[in-house]
């Protein structure tokens, strides 16, 4: 009793009890609890892992298959264009460089869209397997997309306009177009910018979103028109006969027989003036070849008219057939105020007879 009281009195109430060192039994208990927890949750982990692997495998396989299918489709389009290259059909309807750039642009857009859709859907499905609420994420993505769309609306407009221009085949490499802000030959078609080479060799970079209208001078067919100006006293029947002969001969010669898509027609008199008359000649040609056909027509018409003796306005002036009578007074000197009024010169220069002398 006395010893217990002394031990109680010598103990500090603020002192904490000393922790016991871990024993083997405690370690075994912790290991048992961990093993039981793993045993209870391993099936769920395994299911999540297998689901993620399945989603990734399906997404990767689907992406590879779709991209290869798009690539094969583009290669088939290029082979079709190359197979007709060098033939008459290829020269009339197919521009290999145009088809190649157009197919590459379409293939790039389709592959990018397919990859974005497949990988984006796979990412959302993976997040869903972790029981993550996707509603706030989708809402945030929507708000961010709207903000980016308003901030980069010009870029988005250019891109979408370029996609529709390529898909609709409004123009391509080699076409001569009038885009309003610039005109020239198309040398490159991009999703955002179109490159044009002007008449003086300059290169124009035209944003696709800024193009409000496009005039394609290389699609369908072109019209070659030539105005033949001749003198008004020429025989119209003879002029028409020579123009028809020139047109028929030109339609049989190469390479004009392929560039002419219709006969050379004499449309008739376009205007009649006092010193000239204009005969209009027209022909339907390949797209983009009207200028060359017009030059060849002028060359052939000029040679045919020279051979037939038909003179055009602007030729050599007509030679005078009769010489005008000489002026008899041209060799006379002007009479002098001090000369005699009775001299032959004064009488010839002053045919009016002097008045009679009234002093008598």
Short mmCIF file of C-alpha atoms in Angstrom, two decimals:
data_model
loop_
_atom_site.label_atom_id
_atom_site.label_comp_id
_atom_site.label_asym_id
_atom_site.label_seq_id
_atom_site.Cartn_x
_atom_site.Cartn_y
_atom_site.Cartn_z
CA UNK A 1 0.00 0.00 0.00
CA UNK A 2 2.72 2.46 0.86
CA UNK A 3 4.66 1.55 -2.28
CA UNK A 4 1.65 2.15 -4.53
CA UNK A 5 1.04 5.57 -2.98
CA UNK A 6 4.70 6.57 -3.56
CA UNK A 7 4.59 5.42 -7.16
CA UNK A 8 1.41 7.40 -7.74
CA UNK A 9 2.85 10.52 -6.18
CA UNK A 10 6.01 10.34 -8.37
CA UNK A 11 4.13 10.11 -11.65
CA UNK A 12 3.78 13.29 -13.80
CA UNK A 13 0.22 13.68 -14.99
CA UNK A 14 1.41 15.52 -18.20
CA UNK A 15 3.51 12.58 -19.35
CA UNK A 16 1.99 10.50 -22.19
CA UNK A 17 2.18 6.75 -22.15
CA UNK A 18 5.04 5.36 -24.19
CA UNK A 19 3.77 3.64 -27.37
CA UNK A 20 4.33 -0.01 -27.58
CA UNK A 21 6.62 -1.25 -30.32
CA UNK A 22 4.84 -3.10 -33.19
CA UNK A 23 4.69 -6.73 -32.74
CA UNK A 24 4.44 -9.59 -35.18
CA UNK A 25 0.76 -9.95 -34.45
CA UNK A 26 0.11 -6.32 -35.48
CA UNK A 27 1.96 -6.79 -38.77
CA UNK A 28 -0.01 -9.90 -39.51
CA UNK A 29 -3.25 -8.07 -38.77
CA UNK A 30 -2.39 -5.18 -41.13
CA UNK A 31 -1.38 -7.57 -43.89
CA UNK A 32 -4.58 -9.50 -43.45
CA UNK A 33 -6.68 -6.31 -43.71
CA UNK A 34 -4.82 -5.18 -46.89
CA UNK A 35 -5.20 -8.56 -48.50
CA UNK A 36 -8.88 -8.61 -47.75
CA UNK A 37 -9.32 -5.09 -49.20
CA UNK A 38 -7.46 -6.03 -52.38
CA UNK A 39 -9.45 -9.23 -52.60
CA UNK A 40 -12.65 -7.27 -52.36
CA UNK A 41 -11.70 -4.62 -55.02
CA UNK A 42 -9.47 -6.40 -57.51
CA UNK A 43 -12.40 -7.44 -59.68
CA UNK A 44 -13.54 -3.83 -60.05
CA UNK A 45 -10.01 -2.69 -60.95
CA UNK A 46 -9.63 -5.48 -63.43
CA UNK A 47 -12.95 -4.61 -65.04
CA UNK A 48 -12.01 -0.93 -65.37
CA UNK A 49 -8.61 -1.76 -66.83
CA UNK A 50 -10.04 -4.21 -69.34
CA UNK A 51 -12.71 -1.69 -70.35
CA UNK A 52 -10.07 1.02 -70.92
CA UNK A 53 -7.91 -1.34 -72.96
CA UNK A 54 -10.92 -2.38 -75.04
CA UNK A 55 -11.88 1.24 -75.70
CA UNK A 56 -8.32 2.14 -76.74
CA UNK A 57 -7.97 -0.93 -78.94
CA UNK A 58 -11.26 -0.29 -80.73
CA UNK A 59 -10.46 3.42 -81.18
CA UNK A 60 -6.98 2.76 -82.58
CA UNK A 61 -8.17 0.03 -84.95
CA UNK A 62 -11.10 2.12 -86.13
CA UNK A 63 -8.88 5.16 -86.67
CA UNK A 64 -6.32 3.17 -88.68
CA UNK A 65 -9.01 1.53 -90.82
CA UNK A 66 -10.78 4.81 -91.60
CA UNK A 67 -7.57 6.69 -92.38
CA UNK A 68 -6.37 3.92 -94.69
CA UNK A 69 -9.72 3.83 -96.43
CA UNK A 70 -9.58 7.58 -97.02
CA UNK A 71 -5.98 7.32 -98.28
CA UNK A 72 -6.90 4.53 -100.71
CA UNK A 73 -9.84 6.54 -101.98
CA UNK A 74 -7.58 9.55 -102.62
CA UNK A 75 -4.98 7.38 -104.36
CA UNK A 76 -7.68 5.90 -106.59
CA UNK A 77 -8.80 9.39 -107.55
CA UNK A 78 -5.20 10.31 -108.43
CA UNK A 79 -4.72 7.14 -110.50
CA UNK A 80 -7.91 7.89 -112.41
CA UNK A 81 -6.63 11.37 -113.20
CA UNK A 82 -3.22 10.07 -114.27
CA UNK A 83 -4.72 7.36 -116.50
CA UNK A 84 -6.38 9.95 -118.76
CA UNK A 85 -3.49 12.38 -118.64
CA UNK A 86 -1.97 12.99 -122.06
CA UNK A 87 -5.10 11.99 -123.98
CA UNK A 88 -7.65 14.24 -125.61
CA UNK A 89 -10.05 13.66 -122.72
CA UNK A 90 -7.33 14.44 -120.24
CA UNK A 91 -6.43 17.65 -122.01
CA UNK A 92 -10.05 18.77 -122.10
CA UNK A 93 -11.42 17.75 -118.74
CA UNK A 94 -8.66 16.82 -116.30
CA UNK A 95 -5.90 18.85 -114.74
CA UNK A 96 -3.69 16.40 -112.84
CA UNK A 97 -2.15 19.00 -110.55
CA UNK A 98 -5.59 20.40 -109.78
CA UNK A 99 -7.00 16.96 -109.00
CA UNK A 100 -3.96 16.09 -106.88
CA UNK A 101 -4.16 19.20 -104.70
CA UNK A 102 -7.92 18.94 -104.39
CA UNK A 103 -7.77 15.27 -103.40
CA UNK A 104 -4.98 15.91 -100.90
CA UNK A 105 -6.89 18.73 -99.29
CA UNK A 106 -10.08 16.68 -99.06
CA UNK A 107 -8.15 13.68 -97.69
CA UNK A 108 -6.41 15.81 -95.07
CA UNK A 109 -9.70 17.29 -93.90
CA UNK A 110 -11.45 13.91 -93.76
CA UNK A 111 -8.57 12.25 -91.89
CA UNK A 112 -8.37 15.07 -89.35
CA UNK A 113 -12.13 15.03 -88.74
CA UNK A 114 -12.17 11.25 -88.38
CA UNK A 115 -9.26 11.24 -85.92
CA UNK A 116 -10.80 14.03 -83.84
CA UNK A 117 -14.17 12.31 -83.58
CA UNK A 118 -12.77 8.86 -82.79
CA UNK A 119 -10.16 9.94 -80.24
CA UNK A 120 -12.48 12.48 -78.61
CA UNK A 121 -15.22 9.88 -78.18
CA UNK A 122 -12.71 7.38 -76.77
CA UNK A 123 -11.41 9.93 -74.23
CA UNK A 124 -14.92 10.69 -73.01
CA UNK A 125 -15.71 6.97 -72.67
CA UNK A 126 -12.51 6.41 -70.66
CA UNK A 127 -13.40 9.26 -68.31
CA UNK A 128 -16.86 7.76 -67.92
CA UNK A 129 -15.39 4.44 -66.75
CA UNK A 130 -13.86 6.26 -63.74
CA UNK A 131 -17.32 7.48 -62.70
CA UNK A 132 -16.38 11.08 -63.52
CA UNK A 133 -19.25 13.49 -64.05
CA UNK A 134 -18.82 14.68 -67.63
CA UNK A 135 -21.51 17.35 -67.55
CA UNK A 136 -19.28 20.16 -66.14
CA UNK A 137 -16.47 19.15 -68.49
CA UNK A 138 -18.72 19.24 -71.55
CA UNK A 139 -20.22 22.56 -70.46
CA UNK A 140 -16.74 24.06 -69.99
CA UNK A 141 -15.64 22.72 -73.37
CA UNK A 142 -18.72 24.25 -74.99
CA UNK A 143 -18.09 27.65 -73.43
CA UNK A 144 -14.40 27.51 -74.43
CA UNK A 145 -15.35 26.54 -77.97
CA UNK A 146 -17.78 29.46 -78.26
CA UNK A 147 -15.14 31.88 -76.92
CA UNK A 148 -12.51 30.57 -79.34
CA UNK A 149 -15.01 30.72 -82.18
CA UNK A 150 -15.78 34.39 -81.51
CA UNK A 151 -12.11 35.27 -81.06
CA UNK A 152 -10.92 33.47 -84.20
CA UNK A 153 -14.04 33.88 -86.32
CA UNK A 154 -12.05 35.12 -89.32
CA UNK A 155 -9.83 32.04 -89.22
CA UNK A 156 -12.85 29.75 -88.84
CA UNK A 157 -14.61 31.55 -91.71
CA UNK A 158 -11.57 31.17 -93.98
CA UNK A 159 -11.24 27.49 -93.13
CA UNK A 160 -14.91 26.63 -93.66
CA UNK A 161 -15.01 28.64 -96.91
CA UNK A 162 -11.92 26.80 -98.16
CA UNK A 163 -13.44 23.42 -97.31
CA UNK A 164 -16.65 24.16 -99.24
CA UNK A 165 -14.74 25.65 -102.19
CA UNK A 166 -12.70 22.46 -102.48
CA UNK A 167 -15.63 20.10 -101.97
CA UNK A 168 -17.77 21.95 -104.52
CA UNK A 169 -14.82 22.24 -106.96
CA UNK A 170 -15.49 25.93 -107.58
CA UNK A 171 -11.98 26.38 -108.99
CA UNK A 172 -8.64 24.58 -109.04
CA UNK A 173 -5.00 24.82 -110.05
CA UNK A 174 -4.66 26.18 -113.58
CA UNK A 175 -8.03 27.95 -113.66
CA UNK A 176 -8.27 31.62 -114.53
CA UNK A 177 -10.64 33.22 -112.04
CA UNK A 178 -11.91 36.64 -111.02
CA UNK A 179 -12.28 36.67 -107.23
CA UNK A 180 -13.34 40.30 -106.99
CA UNK A 181 -10.40 41.44 -104.85
CA UNK A 182 -7.91 39.94 -107.34
CA UNK A 183 -7.87 38.02 -110.60
CA UNK A 184 -5.39 35.69 -112.28
CA UNK A 185 -4.39 32.06 -112.64
CA UNK A 186 -4.77 29.76 -109.62
CA UNK A 187 -1.40 28.26 -108.61
CA UNK A 188 -2.36 26.81 -105.22
CA UNK A 189 -5.60 26.12 -103.36
CA UNK A 190 -5.39 25.93 -99.56
CA UNK A 191 -7.93 25.59 -96.80
CA UNK A 192 -7.32 29.17 -95.66
CA UNK A 193 -5.60 31.02 -98.54
CA UNK A 194 -5.74 30.78 -102.33
CA UNK A 195 -2.70 31.86 -104.39
CA UNK A 196 -3.24 33.65 -107.71
CA UNK A 197 -0.70 34.77 -110.29
CA UNK A 198 -1.71 38.04 -111.93
CA UNK A 199 -1.21 39.18 -115.49
CA UNK A 200 2.06 40.95 -114.63
CA UNK A 201 3.47 37.96 -112.74
CA UNK A 202 2.57 39.12 -109.24
CA UNK A 203 1.26 36.60 -106.71
CA UNK A 204 -1.93 37.40 -104.82
CA UNK A 205 -2.77 35.73 -101.51
CA UNK A 206 -6.55 35.79 -101.21
CA UNK A 207 -8.24 34.69 -97.98
CA UNK A 208 -11.05 32.28 -98.73
CA UNK A 209 -13.39 34.01 -96.29
CA UNK A 210 -13.01 37.33 -98.12
CA UNK A 211 -14.20 35.95 -101.47
CA UNK A 212 -17.82 36.95 -102.00
CA UNK A 213 -18.07 35.94 -105.66
CA UNK A 214 -15.95 33.91 -108.06
CA UNK A 215 -15.95 34.10 -111.83
CA UNK A 216 -14.28 31.00 -113.28
CA UNK A 217 -13.07 31.63 -116.82
CA UNK A 218 -11.81 28.06 -117.31
CA UNK A 219 -14.92 25.95 -116.73
CA UNK A 220 -17.44 24.92 -119.36
CA UNK A 221 -16.43 26.64 -122.61
CA UNK A 222 -15.12 29.99 -123.83
CA UNK A 223 -16.06 32.21 -126.77
CA UNK A 224 -13.50 33.60 -129.21
CA UNK A 225 -14.75 36.75 -130.92
CA UNK A 226 -12.97 38.66 -133.71
CA UNK A 227 -14.10 41.95 -135.24
CA UNK A 228 -13.03 42.35 -138.88
CA UNK A 229 -13.04 46.02 -139.94
CA UNK A 230 -13.11 46.60 -143.69
CA UNK A 231 -13.91 49.48 -146.04
CA UNK A 232 -17.57 50.18 -146.69
CA UNK A 233 -17.25 49.62 -150.44
CA UNK A 234 -16.10 45.98 -150.13
CA UNK A 235 -18.27 43.11 -151.35
CA UNK A 236 -20.02 41.50 -148.36
CA UNK A 237 -20.62 38.21 -150.17
CA UNK A 238 -16.92 37.88 -150.90
CA UNK A 239 -15.98 38.75 -147.32
CA UNK A 240 -18.37 36.13 -145.94
CA UNK A 241 -17.06 33.50 -148.36
CA UNK A 242 -13.44 34.11 -147.31
CA UNK A 243 -14.30 34.05 -143.60
CA UNK A 244 -16.11 30.71 -143.98
CA UNK A 245 -13.11 29.26 -145.85
CA UNK A 246 -10.73 30.42 -143.11
CA UNK A 247 -12.92 28.87 -140.42
CA UNK A 248 -13.23 25.52 -142.21
CA UNK A 249 -9.48 25.32 -142.87
CA UNK A 250 -8.66 26.17 -139.28
CA UNK A 251 -11.06 23.53 -137.93
CA UNK A 252 -9.14 20.83 -139.87
CA UNK A 253 -5.63 21.80 -138.73
CA UNK A 254 -3.98 20.65 -135.50
CA UNK A 255 -4.08 21.61 -132.67
CA UNK A 256 -7.00 23.90 -133.52
CA UNK A 257 -9.29 20.98 -134.33
CA UNK A 258 -9.25 20.07 -130.59
CA UNK A 259 -9.40 23.62 -129.29
CA UNK A 260 -12.38 24.54 -131.43
CA UNK A 261 -15.57 23.10 -129.94
CA UNK A 262 -17.78 24.48 -132.69
CA UNK A 263 -17.62 25.90 -136.21
CA UNK A 264 -16.41 29.42 -136.85
CA UNK A 265 -19.57 31.43 -137.41
CA UNK A 266 -19.95 34.71 -139.29
CA UNK A 267 -22.49 36.59 -137.19
CA UNK A 268 -22.89 39.42 -139.71
CA UNK A 269 -22.39 43.16 -139.63
CA UNK A 270 -21.78 44.52 -136.17
CA UNK A 271 -21.67 48.19 -137.21
CA UNK A 272 -21.67 50.29 -140.39
CA UNK A 273 -20.00 53.72 -140.47
CA UNK A 274 -19.15 56.22 -143.17
CA UNK A 275 -15.56 55.07 -143.54
CA UNK A 276 -15.73 51.43 -142.29
CA UNK A 277 -17.90 48.47 -141.45
CA UNK A 278 -17.32 45.73 -138.86
CA UNK A 279 -18.03 42.04 -139.48
CA UNK A 280 -18.31 39.88 -136.34
CA UNK A 281 -16.80 36.36 -136.26
CA UNK A 282 -17.30 34.01 -133.30
CA UNK A 283 -16.34 30.45 -132.28
CA UNK A 284 -16.83 28.25 -129.20
CA UNK A 285 -13.49 27.02 -127.82
CA UNK A 286 -11.95 25.04 -125.02
CA UNK A 287 -11.94 26.78 -121.62
CA UNK A 288 -9.01 29.17 -121.35
CA UNK A 289 -8.05 28.96 -125.05
CA UNK A 290 -10.14 31.79 -126.45
CA UNK A 291 -7.24 34.24 -126.65
CA UNK A 292 -5.05 31.87 -128.68
CA UNK A 293 -7.90 31.07 -131.06
CA UNK A 294 -8.58 34.78 -131.59
CA UNK A 295 -4.95 35.47 -132.49
CA UNK A 296 -4.85 32.58 -134.96
CA UNK A 297 -8.10 33.70 -136.53
CA UNK A 298 -6.79 37.24 -137.04
CA UNK A 299 -3.60 35.86 -138.58
CA UNK A 300 -5.47 33.65 -141.06
CA UNK A 301 -8.07 36.28 -141.91
CA UNK A 302 -5.39 38.87 -142.67
CA UNK A 303 -3.54 36.50 -145.00
CA UNK A 304 -6.76 35.43 -146.75
CA UNK A 305 -7.88 39.02 -147.27
CA UNK A 306 -4.50 40.06 -148.64
CA UNK A 307 -4.62 37.17 -151.12
CA UNK A 308 -8.18 38.06 -152.17
CA UNK A 309 -7.48 41.80 -152.46
CA UNK A 310 -9.86 42.77 -149.66
CA UNK A 311 -8.56 45.85 -147.95
CA UNK A 312 -9.12 46.50 -144.29
CA UNK A 313 -9.34 49.83 -142.54
CA UNK A 314 -5.88 51.09 -141.71
CA UNK A 315 -4.29 49.85 -144.92
CA UNK A 316 -2.56 51.87 -147.64
CA UNK A 317 -4.43 55.02 -148.73
CA UNK A 318 -6.10 55.09 -152.11
CA UNK A 319 -3.96 56.53 -154.96
CA UNK A 320 -5.24 59.66 -156.70
CA UNK A 321 -6.49 58.84 -160.22
CA UNK A 322 -6.49 62.41 -161.62
CA UNK A 323 -4.24 65.32 -160.96
CA UNK A 324 -5.93 68.57 -160.01
CA UNK A 325 -5.56 71.46 -162.47
CA UNK A 326 -2.78 73.91 -161.65
CA UNK A 327 -3.75 77.30 -160.32
CA UNK A 328 -2.82 79.89 -163.02
CA UNK A 329 -2.23 82.55 -160.41
CA UNK A 330 0.14 80.42 -158.37
CA UNK A 331 3.18 81.60 -160.37
CA UNK A 332 2.26 85.28 -160.20
CA UNK A 333 3.84 87.61 -157.73
CA UNK A 334 1.61 89.69 -155.54
CA UNK A 335 1.09 93.15 -157.02
CA UNK A 336 2.90 96.01 -155.43
CA UNK A 337 1.16 99.18 -154.31
CA UNK A 338 3.71 101.20 -156.39
CA UNK A 339 3.30 99.13 -159.54
CA UNK A 340 1.69 100.48 -162.64
CA UNK A 341 -2.05 99.90 -162.78
CA UNK A 342 -1.83 99.38 -166.51
CA UNK A 343 0.80 96.59 -166.38
CA UNK A 344 -0.28 93.02 -167.35
CA UNK A 345 0.32 91.80 -163.78
CA UNK A 346 -1.91 94.45 -162.27
CA UNK A 347 -4.62 93.81 -164.82
CA UNK A 348 -4.49 90.01 -164.14
CA UNK A 349 -4.55 90.48 -160.34
CA UNK A 350 -7.34 93.09 -160.46
CA UNK A 351 -9.97 91.83 -162.89
CA UNK A 352 -12.35 94.66 -161.90
CA UNK A 353 -12.14 97.43 -164.45
CA UNK A 354 -11.41 100.86 -163.05
CA UNK A 355 -14.34 103.27 -163.00
CA UNK A 356 -14.54 105.89 -165.76
CA UNK A 357 -13.03 109.28 -165.22
CA UNK A 358 -15.82 111.45 -163.86
CA UNK A 359 -13.84 114.66 -164.03
CA UNK A 360 -14.49 115.03 -167.73
#
